[in-house]
Short mmCIF file of C-alpha atoms in Angstrom, two decimals:
data_model
loop_
_atom_site.label_atom_id
_atom_site.label_comp_id
_atom_site.label_asym_id
_atom_site.label_seq_id
_atom_site.Cartn_x
_atom_site.Cartn_y
_atom_site.Cartn_z
CA MET A 1 -156.02 60.37 -144.22
CA LYS A 2 -158.52 61.90 -141.73
CA ARG A 3 -159.61 60.77 -138.33
CA TRP A 4 -163.22 59.91 -138.11
CA LEU A 5 -165.18 59.20 -135.10
CA ILE A 6 -167.79 56.36 -134.92
CA LEU A 7 -170.74 57.37 -132.43
CA LYS A 8 -173.12 55.16 -130.78
CA ALA A 9 -175.57 57.04 -128.29
CA ASN A 10 -173.46 59.81 -128.28
CA TYR A 11 -170.37 57.77 -127.16
CA VAL A 12 -167.15 57.53 -129.39
CA ILE A 13 -167.09 53.51 -129.95
CA ASP A 14 -164.36 53.62 -132.39
CA VAL A 15 -161.91 55.80 -134.34
CA ILE A 16 -160.80 55.20 -137.80
CA LEU A 17 -158.70 56.81 -140.64
CA TRP A 18 -160.47 57.41 -143.96
CA ASP A 19 -160.15 59.61 -146.81
CA GLY A 20 -163.65 60.37 -146.39
CA LEU A 21 -164.10 60.08 -150.37
CA THR A 22 -163.90 56.51 -151.27
CA SER A 23 -166.65 54.31 -150.64
CA TYR A 24 -166.74 53.09 -147.00
CA THR A 25 -169.40 51.44 -144.72
CA TYR A 26 -168.64 51.16 -141.02
CA PRO A 27 -169.43 47.35 -140.39
CA PHE A 28 -170.84 47.75 -136.63
CA PRO A 29 -174.12 49.17 -135.54
CA HIS A 30 -173.59 52.96 -135.07
CA ASP A 31 -175.70 56.04 -134.96
CA THR A 32 -173.23 58.52 -137.11
CA MET A 33 -169.53 59.00 -138.35
CA MET A 34 -168.18 62.45 -138.09
CA GLU A 35 -164.61 63.71 -138.93
CA ASP A 36 -162.63 64.30 -135.76
CA PRO A 37 -162.66 68.23 -135.30
CA THR A 38 -159.90 67.98 -132.69
CA GLY A 39 -157.20 66.25 -134.54
CA GLU A 40 -156.43 63.69 -132.16
CA ALA A 41 -157.74 64.66 -128.72
CA VAL A 42 -161.07 62.65 -128.96
CA GLY A 43 -160.68 58.86 -128.18
CA ILE A 44 -162.82 55.85 -127.60
CA GLY A 45 -165.20 56.16 -124.68
CA ASP A 46 -165.38 60.07 -124.73
CA TRP A 47 -168.82 61.39 -124.88
CA TYR A 48 -170.16 64.07 -127.46
CA GLU A 49 -172.80 66.79 -126.36
CA SER A 50 -174.20 67.76 -129.41
CA THR A 51 -176.09 70.81 -127.95
CA GLU A 52 -172.69 72.29 -127.13
CA GLY A 53 -170.47 70.57 -129.80
CA VAL A 54 -168.06 69.33 -127.04
CA TYR A 55 -166.54 66.19 -126.28
CA TYR A 56 -166.42 64.96 -122.71
CA ARG A 57 -164.05 62.30 -121.04
CA PRO A 58 -165.54 60.57 -118.47
CA LEU A 59 -163.28 59.41 -115.46
CA GLU A 60 -164.69 56.07 -115.50
CA THR A 61 -167.01 53.78 -118.05
CA PRO A 62 -170.41 55.22 -117.56
CA PRO A 63 -173.15 52.56 -117.21
CA ASP A 64 -174.94 53.41 -120.28
CA PHE A 65 -171.92 53.08 -122.58
CA PRO A 66 -173.05 51.08 -125.36
CA PRO A 67 -171.98 47.53 -125.92
CA ALA A 68 -169.52 46.71 -128.98
#
């Protein structure tokens, strides 16, 4: 199993384990699913800067964090 990150508005809103091969559809609204490139360093609430390909961890919950 691999770790997959569920992103909405560039924030990680969930982390799931999935083999990446079997049919699966994430049940809630989201923008994208991507395999965790770090192994286990990325978590819910982290922000993905796509232009840099880097995840950032905010010190507090940002005001624009998407609702679940």
